[in-house]
Amino acid sequence: MAPRRIVVLGGSGFVGSALVARLAANGDELVVPARRRDRARHLILLPTVDVVEADIHDPAALAGLVRGAAAVVNLVGILNESGRDTFAHVHAGLARNVVAACRSAGVRRLLHMSALNADPSGPSRYLASKGEAESSVTASGLAWTVFRPSVIFGPGDSFLTLFARLAHMMPVIALAAPDARFQPVYVGDVVAAFERALATPATEGQRYDLCGPKVYTLRELVRWASETSGAVRPIVPLRGGLATLQAFVLEHLPGKLMSRDNLASMSRDNVCGCPFPPVFGIEPAALEAVAPSWLAPEALRDKYDAARSTTGR
Ligand SMILES: NC(=O)c1ccc[n+]([C@@H]2O[C@H](COP(=O)([O-])OP(=O)(O)OC[C@H]3O[C@@H](n4cnc5c(N)ncnc54)[C@H](OP(=O)(O)O)[C@@H]3O)[C@@H](O)[C@H]2O)c1
């Protein structure tokens, strides 16, 4: 099969990096527009990947980037707003621009990353903007596929790894929304679904919820991640006004570990009512089977050692 030219927006991120590496291994030619090339330096060495610095919010620049592509993948997303990077701009606005760029450049295939519970009238601005983005994509007339994953875990995630780090830093974990339910899905399974969708016409015009094999409460996940990383910590559940207060404080601190909008998103169970879509032929991985490889104390120690030797400390 001749190499395909695929444009991956958001290719420098956690999911994007895994997808780009997987597609590059097939010999596809990948174009990864990045705000800053150095953010995508880990991709530059891949032989068929072209990282280009570009402003994808500029409609003319975007149309130029996607021209001639066999497919466009949009993975761009944020969990928290900052400055001009509002949910409306980054999710809904960009999705509209991507659709317009594909149409004007004659690209028919579009893979769009949404999120489980995305809904224009959803309980948070995150979910509402994700829902609006989906609406633009599904009304586009393009050959679209929409993916709606629960929370995604994998090496370098900002989920299990974050809980493990927090456990190593704090004597006690004060946890908002401890009863919120999630069905985490492995990044390897998510990117395999994207890869297979590109080769499977039956996935055109379809929306897929993506979840792993098991449902957990947030409290169970935090306990499991901290114990697996070798730091057993008491968990203090925060509910109601206390949870909102904690989110309010954290959203004003650097790193924004949590926001009131995140809390509102968690008011809906983040679980699938169906198995992993059979069309992909994937048996989704359980987190207990794969996550210890990067969360276990020796794996974390190796990572810290590598970071120390890089920084010379
Ligand atoms: N991770 C999860 O658990 C999860 C669950 C459900 C849905 N999703 C969705 O999956 C997608 C990928 O998530 P991820 O975990 O890989 O996120 P990530 O690691 O934060 O990556 C986000 C990507 O979007 C780019 N981006 C962010 N804001 C941008 C902006 N204003 N303009 C241009 N590019 C921008 C980032 O570029 P820079 O490198 O320049 O920052 C990066 O390439 C997102 O749409 C997310 O909403 C993720």
Short mmCIF file of C-alpha atoms and ligand atoms in Angstrom, two decimals:
data_model
loop_
_atom_site.label_atom_id
_atom_site.label_comp_id
_atom_site.label_asym_id
_atom_site.label_seq_id
_atom_site.Cartn_x
_atom_site.Cartn_y
_atom_site.Cartn_z
CA MET A 1 0.00 0.00 0.00
CA ALA A 2 1.34 3.48 -0.90
CA PRO A 3 2.19 5.63 2.14
CA ARG A 4 -0.67 7.88 3.21
CA ARG A 5 -0.12 11.52 4.19
CA ILE A 6 -1.97 12.07 7.46
CA VAL A 7 -2.14 15.36 9.35
CA VAL A 8 -2.31 14.88 13.12
CA LEU A 9 -3.46 17.98 15.02
CA GLY A 10 -2.53 17.62 18.68
CA GLY A 11 0.11 15.07 17.67
CA SER A 12 2.59 16.37 20.25
CA GLY A 13 0.40 15.37 23.22
CA PHE A 14 0.04 12.19 25.24
CA VAL A 15 -2.37 10.38 22.88
CA GLY A 16 -0.97 12.11 19.79
CA SER A 17 2.58 10.92 20.42
CA ALA A 18 1.40 7.32 20.78
CA LEU A 19 -0.69 7.58 17.61
CA VAL A 20 2.04 9.23 15.55
CA ALA A 21 4.58 6.59 16.60
CA ARG A 22 2.14 3.82 15.68
CA LEU A 23 1.23 5.25 12.27
CA ALA A 24 4.88 6.05 11.51
CA ALA A 25 5.75 2.40 12.17
CA ASN A 26 3.35 1.52 9.30
CA GLY A 27 5.28 3.81 6.97
CA ASP A 28 2.59 6.51 6.82
CA GLU A 29 3.79 10.07 6.22
CA LEU A 30 2.72 12.14 9.20
CA VAL A 31 2.50 15.91 9.39
CA VAL A 32 2.37 17.17 12.97
CA PRO A 33 1.68 20.89 13.28
CA ALA A 34 2.94 22.16 16.63
CA ARG A 35 2.75 25.47 18.41
CA ARG A 36 6.37 24.97 19.45
CA ARG A 37 8.58 22.50 17.62
CA ASP A 38 10.51 21.69 20.80
CA ARG A 39 7.27 20.36 22.40
CA ALA A 40 7.29 17.70 19.68
CA ARG A 41 11.04 17.01 19.63
CA HIS A 42 10.46 13.37 20.64
CA LEU A 43 8.69 12.90 17.29
CA ILE A 44 11.27 14.61 15.10
CA LEU A 45 13.53 11.57 14.99
CA LEU A 46 10.80 9.32 13.59
CA PRO A 47 11.72 8.91 9.91
CA THR A 48 8.34 9.65 8.30
CA VAL A 49 7.21 12.42 10.66
CA ASP A 50 7.34 16.06 9.69
CA VAL A 51 6.88 18.40 12.66
CA VAL A 52 5.98 21.87 11.43
CA GLU A 53 5.55 24.98 13.52
CA ALA A 54 2.16 26.45 12.61
CA ASP A 55 -0.84 28.34 13.94
CA ILE A 56 -3.65 25.87 13.32
CA HIS A 57 -6.21 28.46 14.43
CA ASP A 58 -5.43 30.49 11.31
CA PRO A 59 -7.95 29.15 8.74
CA ALA A 60 -5.67 29.80 5.74
CA ALA A 61 -2.67 28.13 7.41
CA LEU A 62 -4.84 25.16 8.38
CA ALA A 63 -6.23 24.73 4.87
CA GLY A 64 -2.66 24.81 3.51
CA LEU A 65 -1.55 22.16 6.01
CA VAL A 66 -4.31 19.68 5.24
CA ARG A 67 -4.23 20.07 1.43
CA GLY A 68 -3.38 16.73 -0.19
CA ALA A 69 -3.85 14.72 3.02
CA ALA A 70 -5.51 11.29 2.91
CA ALA A 71 -6.92 12.02 6.38
CA VAL A 72 -6.89 14.57 9.18
CA VAL A 73 -6.90 13.54 12.84
CA ASN A 74 -7.91 16.16 15.41
CA LEU A 75 -6.67 15.36 18.92
CA VAL A 76 -6.37 18.93 20.18
CA GLY A 77 -7.89 19.39 23.62
CA ILE A 78 -7.46 21.10 26.97
CA LEU A 79 -8.74 20.28 30.46
CA ASN A 80 -8.46 23.83 31.75
CA GLU A 81 -8.91 27.23 30.15
CA SER A 82 -6.11 29.75 30.15
CA GLY A 83 -6.07 33.18 28.50
CA ARG A 84 -7.32 33.00 24.92
CA ASP A 85 -7.28 29.20 25.11
CA THR A 86 -10.91 28.84 26.11
CA PHE A 87 -12.87 25.62 25.65
CA ALA A 88 -15.01 27.43 23.06
CA HIS A 89 -11.90 28.39 21.05
CA VAL A 90 -9.83 25.19 21.38
CA HIS A 91 -12.64 22.62 21.10
CA ALA A 92 -15.68 24.08 19.32
CA GLY A 93 -13.93 26.79 17.27
CA LEU A 94 -11.08 24.60 16.09
CA ALA A 95 -13.44 21.75 15.15
CA ARG A 96 -15.40 24.19 12.95
CA ASN A 97 -12.17 25.41 11.35
CA VAL A 98 -10.94 21.85 10.76
CA VAL A 99 -14.19 20.96 9.01
CA ALA A 100 -13.98 24.10 6.87
CA ALA A 101 -10.32 23.45 6.02
CA CYS A 102 -11.01 19.82 5.03
CA ARG A 103 -13.90 20.89 2.84
CA SER A 104 -12.00 23.68 1.12
CA ALA A 105 -8.91 21.50 0.60
CA GLY A 106 -10.91 18.49 -0.60
CA VAL A 107 -9.93 16.16 2.27
CA ARG A 108 -12.79 13.74 2.94
CA ARG A 109 -11.59 11.63 5.91
CA LEU A 110 -11.63 13.15 9.41
CA LEU A 111 -10.99 11.37 12.71
CA HIS A 112 -12.09 13.47 15.64
CA MET A 113 -11.24 12.95 19.31
CA SER A 114 -14.10 13.87 21.61
CA ALA A 115 -14.76 12.62 25.15
CA LEU A 116 -17.27 10.36 26.87
CA ASN A 117 -20.34 12.39 27.96
CA ALA A 118 -19.59 15.19 25.46
CA ASP A 119 -22.88 17.00 25.10
CA PRO A 120 -23.73 20.58 24.03
CA SER A 121 -25.95 20.81 27.12
CA GLY A 122 -23.51 18.92 29.37
CA PRO A 123 -22.84 19.82 33.01
CA SER A 124 -19.42 21.48 32.42
CA ARG A 125 -18.01 23.91 29.89
CA TYR A 126 -15.48 21.19 28.93
CA LEU A 127 -18.20 18.66 28.06
CA ALA A 128 -20.43 21.26 26.40
CA SER A 129 -17.61 22.49 24.14
CA LYS A 130 -16.65 18.91 23.29
CA GLY A 131 -20.32 18.30 22.41
CA GLU A 132 -20.42 21.39 20.17
CA ALA A 133 -17.26 20.22 18.43
CA GLU A 134 -18.85 16.82 17.80
CA SER A 135 -21.94 18.51 16.33
CA SER A 136 -19.79 20.40 13.80
CA VAL A 137 -17.99 17.22 12.81
CA THR A 138 -21.09 15.05 12.48
CA ALA A 139 -22.89 17.72 10.41
CA SER A 140 -19.86 18.25 8.16
CA GLY A 141 -20.74 15.93 5.29
CA LEU A 142 -17.18 14.55 5.55
CA ALA A 143 -16.29 10.89 6.13
CA TRP A 144 -15.93 11.41 9.88
CA THR A 145 -15.38 9.09 12.82
CA VAL A 146 -15.76 10.39 16.37
CA PHE A 147 -14.09 8.75 19.38
CA ARG A 148 -15.41 9.30 22.89
CA PRO A 149 -13.03 7.74 25.42
CA SER A 150 -13.32 7.58 29.19
CA VAL A 151 -10.15 8.68 30.95
CA ILE A 152 -7.05 7.33 29.16
CA PHE A 153 -4.11 5.71 30.95
CA GLY A 154 -0.63 4.95 29.69
CA PRO A 155 3.01 5.85 30.30
CA GLY A 156 3.16 9.64 30.69
CA ASP A 157 -0.56 10.06 31.40
CA SER A 158 -1.73 12.85 33.66
CA PHE A 159 -4.06 10.54 35.54
CA LEU A 160 -2.64 7.44 37.28
CA THR A 161 0.87 8.89 37.16
CA LEU A 162 -0.39 12.10 38.76
CA PHE A 163 -2.08 10.19 41.60
CA ALA A 164 1.13 8.23 42.19
CA ARG A 165 3.21 11.44 42.26
CA LEU A 166 0.76 13.13 44.65
CA ALA A 167 0.91 10.13 46.96
CA HIS A 168 4.69 10.46 47.10
CA MET A 169 4.42 14.17 47.91
CA MET A 170 1.52 14.26 50.42
CA PRO A 171 1.04 12.49 53.76
CA VAL A 172 -2.74 12.44 53.16
CA ILE A 173 -4.77 12.73 49.92
CA ALA A 174 -7.80 15.02 50.14
CA LEU A 175 -9.97 13.75 47.29
CA ALA A 176 -12.95 15.54 45.73
CA ALA A 177 -15.64 13.45 44.01
CA PRO A 178 -14.34 10.16 45.50
CA ASP A 179 -17.44 8.29 44.28
CA ALA A 180 -17.22 9.49 40.66
CA ARG A 181 -17.08 6.45 38.38
CA PHE A 182 -14.63 5.90 35.54
CA GLN A 183 -13.87 3.09 33.09
CA PRO A 184 -10.27 3.88 32.12
CA VAL A 185 -9.02 2.82 28.71
CA TYR A 186 -5.43 2.06 27.70
CA VAL A 187 -3.78 4.52 25.31
CA GLY A 188 -2.49 1.61 23.19
CA ASP A 189 -6.08 0.48 22.60
CA VAL A 190 -7.25 4.00 21.79
CA VAL A 191 -4.57 4.57 19.16
CA ALA A 192 -5.12 1.06 17.73
CA ALA A 193 -8.78 2.02 17.26
CA PHE A 194 -7.76 5.20 15.40
CA GLU A 195 -5.34 3.22 13.22
CA ARG A 196 -7.96 0.61 12.36
CA ALA A 197 -10.59 3.26 11.66
CA LEU A 198 -8.31 4.72 9.00
CA ALA A 199 -8.37 1.35 7.22
CA THR A 200 -12.03 0.49 7.82
CA PRO A 201 -14.66 2.32 5.71
CA ALA A 202 -17.43 0.86 7.92
CA THR A 203 -16.30 3.24 10.68
CA GLU A 204 -17.17 6.32 8.59
CA GLY A 205 -20.11 8.26 10.00
CA GLN A 206 -19.83 6.45 13.35
CA ARG A 207 -19.35 7.60 16.96
CA TYR A 208 -17.55 5.22 19.31
CA ASP A 209 -17.46 5.24 23.10
CA LEU A 210 -14.12 3.75 24.22
CA CYS A 211 -13.70 2.19 27.67
CA GLY A 212 -11.54 -0.40 29.36
CA PRO A 213 -12.84 -3.64 30.86
CA LYS A 214 -13.63 -2.43 34.38
CA VAL A 215 -15.44 0.37 36.24
CA TYR A 216 -13.77 2.00 39.29
CA THR A 217 -14.60 4.84 41.61
CA LEU A 218 -12.08 7.67 41.71
CA ARG A 219 -11.21 6.65 45.25
CA GLU A 220 -10.40 3.08 44.11
CA LEU A 221 -8.21 4.41 41.32
CA VAL A 222 -6.28 6.77 43.57
CA ARG A 223 -5.77 4.04 46.16
CA TRP A 224 -4.62 1.54 43.52
CA ALA A 225 -2.21 3.98 41.82
CA SER A 226 -0.66 5.08 45.11
CA GLU A 227 -0.31 1.54 46.46
CA THR A 228 1.16 0.29 43.17
CA SER A 229 3.72 3.11 43.27
CA GLY A 230 4.72 2.12 46.80
CA ALA A 231 3.09 4.99 48.72
CA VAL A 232 0.12 3.93 50.84
CA ARG A 233 -1.68 7.10 51.95
CA PRO A 234 -4.94 7.74 53.80
CA ILE A 235 -7.60 9.23 51.51
CA VAL A 236 -9.86 11.91 52.95
CA PRO A 237 -13.03 12.20 50.86
CA LEU A 238 -14.27 15.74 50.11
CA ARG A 239 -17.88 16.19 49.09
CA GLY A 240 -20.26 19.10 48.42
CA GLY A 241 -19.03 22.56 49.44
CA LEU A 242 -15.62 21.28 50.60
CA ALA A 243 -14.95 19.74 47.19
CA THR A 244 -15.95 22.99 45.45
CA LEU A 245 -13.75 24.99 47.79
CA GLN A 246 -10.75 22.75 47.09
CA ALA A 247 -11.38 23.00 43.31
CA PHE A 248 -11.67 26.80 43.59
CA VAL A 249 -8.31 27.00 45.40
CA LEU A 250 -6.55 24.55 43.07
CA GLU A 251 -7.76 26.28 39.91
CA HIS A 252 -5.95 29.42 41.05
CA LEU A 253 -2.67 27.63 41.74
CA PRO A 254 0.01 26.88 39.12
CA GLY A 255 -0.49 23.50 37.49
CA LYS A 256 -4.29 23.63 38.03
CA LEU A 257 -4.57 20.16 39.52
CA MET A 258 -8.35 20.54 39.59
CA SER A 259 -11.02 23.13 38.70
CA ARG A 260 -14.70 23.63 39.42
CA ASP A 261 -15.35 22.79 35.76
CA ASN A 262 -13.48 19.45 36.18
CA LEU A 263 -15.65 18.77 39.21
CA ALA A 264 -18.80 19.49 37.20
CA SER A 265 -17.62 17.03 34.50
CA MET A 266 -17.32 14.35 37.18
CA SER A 267 -20.96 14.76 38.15
CA ARG A 268 -21.69 12.37 35.25
CA ASP A 269 -20.43 8.78 35.44
CA ASN A 270 -17.57 8.39 32.97
CA VAL A 271 -18.50 4.84 31.97
CA CYS A 272 -19.57 3.09 28.74
CA GLY A 273 -22.83 1.21 28.56
CA CYS A 274 -21.37 -1.13 25.93
CA PRO A 275 -18.23 -3.23 25.26
CA PHE A 276 -15.24 -1.93 23.27
CA PRO A 277 -16.58 -1.53 19.71
CA PRO A 278 -16.30 -4.98 18.05
CA VAL A 279 -15.43 -3.41 14.65
CA PHE A 280 -11.90 -2.77 15.95
CA GLY A 281 -11.25 -6.37 17.08
CA ILE A 282 -9.52 -5.15 20.25
CA GLU A 283 -9.67 -6.81 23.68
CA PRO A 284 -9.09 -3.73 25.89
CA ALA A 285 -6.25 -3.99 28.41
CA ALA A 286 -6.94 -3.92 32.15
CA LEU A 287 -4.96 -1.27 34.00
CA GLU A 288 -3.74 -3.84 36.54
CA ALA A 289 -2.11 -5.72 33.65
CA VAL A 290 -0.15 -2.85 32.12
CA ALA A 291 0.13 0.15 34.46
CA PRO A 292 2.57 -1.40 37.00
CA SER A 293 5.21 -1.25 34.24
CA TRP A 294 5.41 2.54 34.72
CA LEU A 295 3.90 3.00 38.20
CA ALA A 296 5.79 0.40 40.23
CA PRO A 297 8.41 1.88 42.62
CA GLU A 298 11.35 0.59 40.55
CA ALA A 299 9.85 2.03 37.33
CA LEU A 300 9.30 5.42 39.00
CA ARG A 301 12.85 5.31 40.44
CA ASP A 302 14.34 4.56 37.00
CA LYS A 303 12.41 7.53 35.62
CA TYR A 304 13.68 9.87 38.36
CA ASP A 305 17.24 8.62 37.81
CA ALA A 306 16.95 9.26 34.08
CA ALA A 307 15.54 12.75 34.73
CA ARG A 308 18.35 13.49 37.21
CA SER A 309 21.05 12.39 34.81
CA THR A 310 19.51 14.54 32.05
CA THR A 311 19.39 17.61 34.26
CA GLY A 312 22.80 16.84 35.77
CA ARG A 313 21.48 16.80 39.36
N1 LIG B 1 -6.17 11.91 28.24
C1 LIG B 1 -7.42 11.57 28.55
O1 LIG B 1 -7.69 10.94 29.59
C2 LIG B 1 -8.56 11.94 27.63
C3 LIG B 1 -9.84 11.45 27.88
C4 LIG B 1 -10.89 11.80 27.01
C5 LIG B 1 -10.63 12.60 25.91
N2 LIG B 1 -9.38 13.06 25.69
C6 LIG B 1 -9.14 13.93 24.53
O2 LIG B 1 -8.07 13.38 23.77
C7 LIG B 1 -7.33 14.42 23.14
C8 LIG B 1 -5.85 14.24 23.44
O3 LIG B 1 -5.67 14.27 24.85
P1 LIG B 1 -4.23 14.17 25.50
O4 LIG B 1 -4.39 13.50 26.81
O5 LIG B 1 -3.26 13.62 24.51
O6 LIG B 1 -3.92 15.71 25.78
P2 LIG B 1 -2.52 16.46 25.83
O7 LIG B 1 -1.41 15.53 26.14
O8 LIG B 1 -2.71 17.64 26.70
O9 LIG B 1 -2.31 16.94 24.33
C9 LIG B 1 -3.12 17.95 23.79
C10 LIG B 1 -2.63 18.35 22.42
O10 LIG B 1 -3.40 19.47 22.01
C11 LIG B 1 -2.51 20.56 21.69
N3 LIG B 1 -3.13 21.83 22.07
C12 LIG B 1 -3.65 22.16 23.28
N4 LIG B 1 -4.12 23.41 23.24
C13 LIG B 1 -3.87 23.89 22.00
C14 LIG B 1 -4.13 25.11 21.35
N5 LIG B 1 -4.70 26.14 21.97
N6 LIG B 1 -3.74 25.25 20.06
C15 LIG B 1 -3.12 24.23 19.42
N7 LIG B 1 -2.87 23.03 19.98
C16 LIG B 1 -3.23 22.87 21.25
C17 LIG B 1 -1.27 20.30 22.51
O11 LIG B 1 -0.19 20.99 21.89
P3 LIG B 1 1.11 21.47 22.73
O12 LIG B 1 2.02 20.28 22.71
O13 LIG B 1 1.62 22.62 21.96
O14 LIG B 1 0.62 21.84 24.10
C18 LIG B 1 -1.15 18.79 22.41
O15 LIG B 1 -0.60 18.41 21.17
C19 LIG B 1 -7.93 15.73 23.65
O16 LIG B 1 -8.87 16.19 22.73
C20 LIG B 1 -8.65 15.31 24.93
O17 LIG B 1 -9.74 16.17 25.24
C21 LIG B 1 -8.33 12.75 26.52
#
